[in-house]
Tab-separated table of C-alpha atoms and ligand atoms in Angstrom:
chain	number	residue	atom	x	y	z
A	28	MET	CA	-30.955	-36.324	26.115
A	29	ALA	CA	-33.695	-36.672	23.454
A	30	LYS	CA	-36.854	-38.307	24.730
A	31	GLN	CA	-37.659	-41.821	23.485
A	32	SER	CA	-40.694	-41.805	21.124
A	33	LYS	CA	-43.590	-44.033	22.196
A	34	GLY	CA	-43.990	-44.968	18.540
A	35	THR	CA	-44.868	-43.435	15.180
A	36	ILE	CA	-48.362	-42.363	14.209
A	37	GLY	CA	-49.093	-42.193	10.464
A	38	VAL	CA	-51.888	-39.762	9.546
A	39	LEU	CA	-53.803	-39.724	6.264
A	40	THR	CA	-56.752	-37.837	4.823
A	41	GLY	CA	-58.854	-39.730	2.247
A	42	GLY	CA	-61.907	-39.182	0.036
A	43	GLY	CA	-63.314	-35.781	-0.932
A	44	ASP	CA	-61.595	-32.994	0.980
A	45	CYS	CA	-63.543	-30.869	3.414
A	46	PRO	CA	-62.956	-27.813	5.582
A	47	GLY	CA	-61.461	-28.760	8.948
A	48	LEU	CA	-59.007	-31.430	7.758
A	49	ASN	CA	-56.051	-29.230	8.638
A	50	ALA	CA	-57.515	-28.530	12.077
A	51	VAL	CA	-57.570	-32.307	12.680
A	52	ILE	CA	-53.995	-32.793	11.421
A	53	ARG	CA	-52.742	-29.929	13.593
A	54	ALA	CA	-54.491	-31.314	16.691
A	55	ILE	CA	-53.134	-34.821	16.083
A	56	VAL	CA	-49.573	-33.514	15.833
A	57	ARG	CA	-49.915	-31.224	18.865
A	58	ARG	CA	-51.376	-33.969	21.057
A	59	ALA	CA	-48.974	-36.622	19.741
A	60	VAL	CA	-45.892	-34.506	20.437
A	61	MET	CA	-47.222	-33.764	23.925
A	62	LEU	CA	-47.600	-37.512	24.566
A	63	GLU	CA	-44.185	-38.247	23.021
A	64	TYR	CA	-45.142	-39.899	19.735
A	65	SER	CA	-43.564	-39.135	16.371
A	66	VAL	CA	-45.882	-38.329	13.467
A	67	LEU	CA	-45.600	-39.102	9.769
A	68	GLY	CA	-47.969	-37.492	7.294
A	69	ILE	CA	-49.100	-39.986	4.638
A	70	LYS	CA	-49.655	-38.287	1.277
A	71	ASN	CA	-52.880	-38.538	-0.757
A	72	GLY	CA	-54.955	-40.898	1.346
A	73	TRP	CA	-54.445	-44.653	1.143
A	74	LEU	CA	-52.444	-44.148	-2.062
A	75	GLY	CA	-49.584	-42.761	0.052
A	76	LEU	CA	-49.383	-45.985	2.019
A	77	VAL	CA	-49.465	-48.118	-1.111
A	78	LYS	CA	-46.658	-46.020	-2.659
A	79	GLY	CA	-44.768	-45.241	0.542
A	80	MET	CA	-45.147	-41.455	0.223
A	81	VAL	CA	-44.738	-39.859	3.644
A	82	GLU	CA	-43.332	-36.747	5.284
A	83	PRO	CA	-42.472	-36.122	8.933
A	84	LEU	CA	-44.885	-33.777	10.694
A	85	SER	CA	-43.603	-31.470	13.413
A	86	LEU	CA	-45.012	-28.618	15.470
A	87	LEU	CA	-43.536	-26.301	12.850
A	88	SER	CA	-45.136	-28.046	9.884
A	89	VAL	CA	-48.641	-27.695	11.348
A	90	SER	CA	-48.196	-24.160	12.584
A	91	GLY	CA	-50.705	-21.723	11.029
A	92	ILE	CA	-52.835	-24.356	9.255
A	93	LEU	CA	-55.909	-24.242	11.542
A	94	PRO	CA	-57.947	-21.828	9.351
A	95	ARG	CA	-56.830	-23.284	6.023
A	96	GLY	CA	-59.173	-25.265	3.756
A	97	GLY	CA	-58.116	-28.434	1.905
A	98	THR	CA	-55.523	-30.721	3.465
A	99	ILE	CA	-51.766	-30.239	3.687
A	100	LEU	CA	-51.445	-34.004	3.150
A	101	GLY	CA	-53.443	-34.205	-0.082
A	102	THR	CA	-56.190	-36.742	-0.615
A	103	SER	CA	-57.414	-39.374	-3.081
A	104	ARG	CA	-60.218	-41.871	-3.495
A	105	THR	CA	-57.793	-44.823	-3.693
A	106	ASN	CA	-59.256	-48.063	-2.364
A	107	PRO	CA	-56.415	-50.513	-1.609
A	108	SER	CA	-58.770	-53.216	-0.340
A	109	LYS	CA	-59.820	-53.799	-3.989
A	110	SER	CA	-56.412	-55.158	-4.924
A	111	GLU	CA	-54.456	-57.879	-3.169
A	112	SER	CA	-51.165	-56.506	-4.450
A	113	ASP	CA	-51.930	-52.948	-3.231
A	114	MET	CA	-52.874	-54.316	0.154
A	115	LYS	CA	-49.586	-56.232	0.289
A	116	LYS	CA	-47.631	-53.081	-0.595
A	117	LEU	CA	-49.528	-51.117	2.027
A	118	LEU	CA	-48.759	-53.624	4.790
A	119	THR	CA	-45.100	-53.833	3.698
A	120	ASN	CA	-44.812	-50.030	3.731
A	121	LEU	CA	-46.280	-49.829	7.227
A	122	LYS	CA	-43.458	-52.085	8.422
A	123	ARG	CA	-40.739	-50.472	6.311
A	124	LEU	CA	-41.650	-46.954	7.421
A	125	LYS	CA	-41.976	-48.147	11.022
A	126	ILE	CA	-45.514	-46.778	11.329
A	127	ASP	CA	-46.930	-48.265	14.525
A	128	PHE	CA	-50.349	-46.616	14.467
A	129	VAL	CA	-52.541	-45.156	11.723
A	130	VAL	CA	-55.078	-42.348	12.034
A	131	ALA	CA	-57.399	-42.410	9.001
A	132	VAL	CA	-59.413	-39.236	8.515
A	133	GLY	CA	-62.220	-39.790	6.043
A	134	GLY	CA	-65.803	-40.656	5.225
A	135	GLU	CA	-67.474	-44.043	4.898
A	136	ASP	CA	-65.087	-45.246	2.150
A	137	THR	CA	-61.792	-44.277	3.825
A	138	LEU	CA	-63.089	-45.518	7.168
A	139	GLY	CA	-64.270	-48.747	5.514
A	140	VAL	CA	-60.643	-49.440	4.570
A	141	ALA	CA	-59.594	-48.561	8.147
A	142	ARG	CA	-62.124	-51.074	9.476
A	143	TYR	CA	-60.754	-53.693	7.076
A	144	LEU	CA	-57.174	-52.990	8.218
A	145	ALA	CA	-58.221	-53.201	11.865
A	146	GLY	CA	-59.456	-56.701	11.016
A	147	GLN	CA	-55.956	-57.448	9.625
A	148	GLY	CA	-54.380	-56.497	12.948
A	149	VAL	CA	-53.300	-52.929	12.068
A	150	ASP	CA	-53.529	-50.512	15.027
A	151	VAL	CA	-55.787	-47.940	13.415
A	152	VAL	CA	-58.246	-45.299	14.623
A	153	GLY	CA	-60.692	-43.325	12.487
A	154	VAL	CA	-61.855	-39.707	12.379
A	155	PRO	CA	-65.208	-39.108	10.612
A	156	LYS	CA	-65.021	-36.473	7.872
A	157	THR	CA	-67.496	-35.524	5.189
A	158	ILE	CA	-69.525	-32.495	4.263
A	159	ASP	CA	-72.369	-34.983	3.633
A	160	ASN	CA	-72.693	-35.765	7.401
A	161	ASP	CA	-73.855	-39.314	6.654
A	162	VAL	CA	-71.555	-41.353	8.937
A	163	GLU	CA	-73.746	-43.334	11.316
A	164	GLY	CA	-71.344	-43.499	14.267
A	165	THR	CA	-71.316	-39.786	15.075
A	166	ASP	CA	-73.857	-37.004	15.535
A	167	GLN	CA	-71.841	-34.760	13.225
A	168	THR	CA	-68.888	-35.009	10.866
A	169	PHE	CA	-66.627	-31.979	10.576
A	170	GLY	CA	-66.966	-30.042	7.304
A	171	PHE	CA	-70.759	-30.259	7.363
A	172	ASP	CA	-71.224	-27.033	9.309
A	173	THR	CA	-69.033	-25.112	6.847
A	174	ALA	CA	-70.880	-26.535	3.846
A	175	VAL	CA	-74.215	-25.563	5.424
A	176	SER	CA	-73.031	-22.024	6.068
A	177	ILE	CA	-71.905	-21.679	2.416
A	178	VAL	CA	-75.282	-22.995	1.199
A	179	THR	CA	-77.121	-20.627	3.545
A	180	GLU	CA	-75.221	-17.629	2.269
A	181	ALA	CA	-75.852	-18.680	-1.330
A	182	ILE	CA	-79.608	-19.040	-0.685
A	183	ASP	CA	-79.707	-15.615	0.994
A	184	ARG	CA	-78.081	-14.109	-2.097
A	185	LEU	CA	-80.379	-15.998	-4.465
A	186	HIS	CA	-83.424	-14.757	-2.536
A	187	SER	CA	-82.855	-11.124	-3.447
A	188	THR	CA	-82.337	-11.780	-7.157
A	189	ALA	CA	-85.240	-14.287	-7.232
A	190	GLU	CA	-87.555	-11.686	-5.713
A	191	ALA	CA	-86.349	-8.896	-8.017
A	192	HIS	CA	-87.083	-11.005	-11.131
A	193	GLN	CA	-90.038	-13.009	-9.751
A	194	ARG	CA	-88.262	-16.251	-10.589
A	195	VAL	CA	-87.952	-19.733	-9.224
A	196	MET	CA	-84.353	-20.442	-8.246
A	197	VAL	CA	-83.308	-24.088	-8.093
A	198	VAL	CA	-80.142	-24.613	-6.037
A	199	GLU	CA	-78.338	-27.937	-6.459
A	200	VAL	CA	-76.195	-28.874	-3.481
A	201	MET	CA	-73.997	-31.863	-2.602
A	202	GLY	CA	-75.347	-34.925	-0.835
A	203	ARG	CA	-74.729	-38.189	-2.617
A	204	HIS	CA	-76.844	-40.539	-0.518
A	205	THR	CA	-78.406	-38.241	2.065
A	206	GLY	CA	-79.935	-34.788	2.159
A	207	TRP	CA	-78.295	-33.302	5.253
A	208	ILE	CA	-76.769	-30.295	3.487
A	209	ALA	CA	-79.978	-29.618	1.534
A	210	THR	CA	-82.222	-29.930	4.590
A	211	VAL	CA	-80.184	-27.939	7.097
A	212	GLY	CA	-78.957	-25.382	4.525
A	213	GLY	CA	-82.496	-25.091	3.152
A	214	LEU	CA	-83.979	-24.611	6.612
A	215	ALA	CA	-81.399	-21.959	7.454
A	216	GLY	CA	-81.959	-20.159	4.144
A	217	GLY	CA	-85.766	-20.339	4.266
A	218	ALA	CA	-86.163	-22.614	1.205
A	219	ASP	CA	-89.690	-23.105	-0.118
A	220	CYS	CA	-89.140	-26.713	-1.155
A	221	ILE	CA	-86.297	-29.134	-0.337
A	222	LEU	CA	-85.677	-32.297	-2.352
A	223	ILE	CA	-83.529	-35.023	-0.807
A	224	PRO	CA	-82.555	-38.623	-1.629
A	225	GLU	CA	-84.468	-39.911	1.394
A	226	ARG	CA	-87.768	-38.555	0.032
A	227	PRO	CA	-88.375	-39.242	-3.676
A	228	THR	CA	-91.138	-36.906	-4.896
A	229	THR	CA	-93.058	-36.339	-8.149
A	230	MET	CA	-92.878	-33.242	-10.357
A	231	ASP	CA	-96.589	-32.753	-9.694
A	232	GLN	CA	-95.935	-32.482	-5.955
A	233	ILE	CA	-93.062	-30.029	-6.476
A	234	CYS	CA	-95.137	-27.824	-8.807
A	235	GLU	CA	-98.085	-27.924	-6.415
A	236	VAL	CA	-95.913	-26.476	-3.637
A	237	LEU	CA	-94.703	-23.655	-5.897
A	238	GLN	CA	-98.168	-22.904	-7.289
A	239	LYS	CA	-99.568	-22.702	-3.752
A	240	ARG	CA	-96.861	-20.205	-2.792
A	241	HIS	CA	-97.274	-18.099	-5.920
A	242	GLY	CA	-101.044	-18.299	-5.394
A	243	ARG	CA	-100.715	-16.480	-2.088
A	244	GLY	CA	-98.800	-13.666	-3.732
A	245	ARG	CA	-95.195	-14.760	-3.206
A	246	VAL	CA	-94.183	-14.849	-6.841
A	247	PHE	CA	-90.648	-16.107	-6.368
A	248	SER	CA	-89.380	-19.349	-4.812
A	249	ILE	CA	-86.248	-21.160	-3.751
A	250	VAL	CA	-86.032	-24.910	-4.376
A	251	VAL	CA	-83.034	-26.731	-2.870
A	252	VAL	CA	-82.193	-30.110	-4.387
A	253	ALA	CA	-79.526	-32.562	-3.240
A	254	GLU	CA	-77.493	-34.034	-6.098
A	255	GLY	CA	-78.605	-37.562	-5.104
A	256	PHE	CA	-82.357	-36.783	-5.265
A	257	LYS	CA	-84.484	-39.006	-7.500
A	258	LEU	CA	-87.943	-38.289	-8.856
A	259	SER	CA	-90.208	-41.041	-7.583
A	260	THR	CA	-91.690	-41.415	-11.065
A	261	ASP	CA	-88.438	-42.466	-12.756
A	262	GLY	CA	-86.173	-43.416	-9.844
A	263	HIS	CA	-82.968	-42.542	-11.752
A	264	LEU	CA	-79.930	-40.761	-10.405
A	265	VAL	CA	-78.829	-37.928	-12.682
A	266	THR	CA	-75.117	-38.352	-13.420
A	267	LYS	CA	-72.471	-36.319	-15.258
A	268	ASP	CA	-71.043	-39.409	-16.958
A	269	GLN	CA	-70.830	-43.161	-16.449
A	270	LYS	CA	-67.343	-43.224	-14.891
A	271	LEU	CA	-66.986	-44.903	-11.489
A	272	ASP	CA	-64.390	-44.079	-8.829
A	273	GLN	CA	-62.520	-46.849	-6.985
A	274	PHE	CA	-65.314	-47.109	-4.448
A	275	GLY	CA	-67.878	-47.592	-7.224
A	276	HIS	CA	-69.418	-44.105	-7.034
A	277	VAL	CA	-70.738	-42.355	-10.134
A	278	HIS	CA	-70.115	-38.659	-10.762
A	279	LEU	CA	-73.404	-37.031	-9.771
A	280	GLY	CA	-74.720	-33.710	-11.030
A	281	GLY	CA	-77.465	-32.318	-13.213
A	282	ILE	CA	-80.650	-33.013	-11.246
A	283	GLY	CA	-81.080	-29.245	-10.705
A	284	GLU	CA	-81.332	-28.674	-14.476
A	285	VAL	CA	-83.815	-31.533	-14.865
A	286	ILE	CA	-86.064	-30.170	-12.095
A	287	GLY	CA	-85.678	-26.534	-13.223
A	288	LYS	CA	-86.699	-27.264	-16.828
A	289	GLU	CA	-89.754	-29.219	-15.718
A	290	ILE	CA	-90.854	-26.526	-13.277
A	291	GLU	CA	-90.731	-23.878	-16.003
A	292	LYS	CA	-92.509	-26.135	-18.510
A	293	ARG	CA	-95.289	-27.160	-16.141
A	294	THR	CA	-95.940	-23.910	-14.253
A	295	GLY	CA	-94.798	-21.227	-16.664
A	296	PHE	CA	-92.747	-19.655	-13.823
A	297	GLU	CA	-89.420	-18.395	-15.102
A	298	THR	CA	-86.759	-20.594	-13.528
A	299	ARG	CA	-82.979	-20.455	-13.122
A	300	VAL	CA	-80.615	-23.109	-11.791
A	301	THR	CA	-77.486	-22.662	-9.649
A	302	VAL	CA	-75.139	-25.571	-8.970
A	303	LEU	CA	-72.999	-24.851	-5.913
A	304	GLY	CA	-70.663	-27.817	-6.491
A	305	HIS	CA	-67.203	-27.829	-4.969
A	306	VAL	CA	-67.580	-24.305	-3.582
A	307	GLN	CA	-69.279	-26.140	-0.692
A	308	ARG	CA	-66.075	-28.027	0.089
A	309	GLY	CA	-63.551	-25.246	-0.333
A	310	GLY	CA	-62.134	-22.513	1.845
A	311	SER	CA	-61.793	-21.836	5.512
A	312	PRO	CA	-63.746	-23.921	8.066
A	313	THR	CA	-66.312	-22.323	10.371
A	314	ALA	CA	-65.457	-21.880	14.051
A	315	PHE	CA	-67.623	-24.935	14.793
A	316	ASP	CA	-65.679	-27.156	12.367
A	317	ARG	CA	-62.321	-25.872	13.622
A	318	VAL	CA	-63.285	-26.777	17.169
A	319	LEU	CA	-64.876	-30.113	16.241
A	320	GLY	CA	-61.849	-31.054	14.114
A	321	THR	CA	-59.522	-30.082	16.938
A	322	ARG	CA	-61.462	-32.149	19.481
A	323	TYR	CA	-61.526	-35.133	17.096
A	324	GLY	CA	-57.773	-34.901	16.462
A	325	VAL	CA	-56.914	-34.776	20.162
A	326	LYS	CA	-59.248	-37.679	20.895
A	327	ALA	CA	-57.761	-39.799	18.085
A	328	VAL	CA	-54.335	-39.626	19.746
A	329	ASP	CA	-55.889	-40.264	23.160
A	330	LEU	CA	-57.449	-43.453	21.741
A	331	ILE	CA	-53.989	-44.577	20.594
A	332	GLU	CA	-52.585	-43.802	24.042
A	333	GLU	CA	-55.412	-45.869	25.590
A	334	LYS	CA	-54.813	-48.643	23.007
A	335	LYS	CA	-58.423	-48.424	21.837
A	336	PHE	CA	-57.590	-49.512	18.312
A	337	GLY	CA	-60.237	-50.278	15.708
A	338	SER	CA	-62.356	-47.387	16.942
A	339	MET	CA	-63.542	-44.047	15.583
A	340	VAL	CA	-63.833	-40.742	17.409
A	341	SER	CA	-67.413	-39.592	17.687
A	342	LEU	CA	-69.572	-36.678	18.819
A	343	ARG	CA	-72.546	-37.681	20.950
A	344	GLY	CA	-74.533	-34.706	22.164
A	345	ASN	CA	-71.817	-32.302	23.267
A	346	ARG	CA	-69.338	-34.986	24.297
A	347	ILE	CA	-66.458	-36.459	22.319
A	348	THR	CA	-66.398	-40.207	22.690
A	349	SER	CA	-65.533	-43.236	20.558
A	350	VAL	CA	-67.311	-46.060	18.800
A	351	PRO	CA	-65.909	-49.298	17.312
A	352	LEU	CA	-65.302	-48.907	13.559
A	353	SER	CA	-67.330	-52.098	13.133
A	354	LYS	CA	-70.373	-50.266	14.493
A	355	ALA	CA	-69.689	-46.826	13.052
A	356	MET	CA	-70.809	-47.491	9.467
A	357	ARG	CA	-73.305	-50.323	9.433
A	358	ARG	CA	-75.692	-48.099	7.518
A	359	LEU	CA	-75.826	-44.507	6.317
A	360	LYS	CA	-77.069	-41.848	8.696
A	361	PHE	CA	-80.174	-40.505	6.984
A	362	VAL	CA	-81.703	-37.101	7.669
A	363	ASP	CA	-83.654	-37.013	10.909
A	364	PRO	CA	-87.390	-37.134	9.993
A	365	GLU	CA	-88.054	-34.461	12.624
A	366	LEU	CA	-85.881	-32.032	10.628
A	367	VAL	CA	-87.709	-32.939	7.424
A	368	ARG	CA	-91.100	-32.365	9.111
A	369	THR	CA	-89.929	-28.975	10.350
A	370	ALA	CA	-88.710	-27.970	6.880
A	371	GLU	CA	-91.997	-29.082	5.306
A	372	ILE	CA	-93.979	-26.636	7.454
A	373	PHE	CA	-92.417	-23.847	5.384
A	374	TYR	CA	-93.185	-25.323	1.955
A	375	GLY	CA	-95.575	-23.399	-0.265
B	405	LIG	O1	-67.328	-35.849	-0.153
B	405	LIG	C1	-68.631	-36.181	-0.520
B	405	LIG	C2	-68.993	-35.419	-1.738
B	405	LIG	O2	-68.909	-34.068	-1.440
B	405	LIG	C3	-70.360	-35.790	-2.311
B	405	LIG	O3	-71.411	-35.043	-1.796
B	405	LIG	C4	-70.156	-35.593	-3.782
B	405	LIG	O4	-71.011	-36.423	-4.543
B	405	LIG	C5	-68.755	-35.975	-3.985
B	405	LIG	O5	-68.086	-35.680	-2.786
B	405	LIG	C6	-68.111	-35.299	-5.175
B	405	LIG	O6	-66.748	-35.454	-5.110
B	405	LIG	P1	-65.676	-35.352	-6.262
B	405	LIG	O7	-66.245	-34.490	-7.341
B	405	LIG	O8	-64.513	-34.742	-5.585
B	405	LIG	O9	-65.410	-36.739	-6.723
């Protein structure tokens, strides 16, 4: 006789994709089946719940996806809490599709909607995802380690060409509000100057660092800049255009060019700019992110089993634990000043 399901878990992945999403989905399904839940995959983030787009997930459908980048469920930046009618459709679809529990895998925006739904009585748990690593309620989001390893490899490659041509190489990396990728990637790659949103700086200070380095005979440099960095003298974000997504975010990009041009103009050092962009989010996750994603996915189902709704899985030290969604995103998690101090020792 077929076993009775303990209920249906709906899983969605929202916001910008990142390596490790499929590891989380696979772990959720494996753990859920073990504990006798059914699983429905919700397509394209919260949009799938508004539109009722789902597909059953089985052991077979998640087989072989652990090393794959992207997300088999698709993603979007849809924010249903902005529209009363979307929210109504979402709640109706939860009932119609007989989804008893929701696992929302996403960054601050997706998890913000999860927190809102928890307040509406939906049995939801969150899994923190973003290459930006800026979710307060966890020591590390999955995807960050992969992004850092891509940035590190890029800096290593830029080093040899920078040295051959005696150039300054400016590398623009992701990091909308925080400079985690820039700082950790820059440290790992031996950057000579790292510019992050947390530390607005002047062009004079940047050029001083480079001139000091060139003055001691190292006539090439690597400058890493996070896309959300602002010069303290003008305080403006550099954006691609004025369009906003549903969470009110502008499309960042271009600060590398601004900094690169100014460096060349002020110092006379030949300068080139590389924008790593979405390369940082694509492809196979590192071993660390596969394991972290797997641990998060298992824990998310365990939280449902323990009826700890309205919470988010979290890494604290080496342990997987949980934190209430209401406390997981009160503010952004900014780069640890100790890391910044360490990086600064290698400037110039
Ligand atoms: O997921 C976060 C992030 O990688 C930010 O660092 C970046 O600003 C943003 O996504 C860009 O996303 P998209 O181009 O997909 O809208």
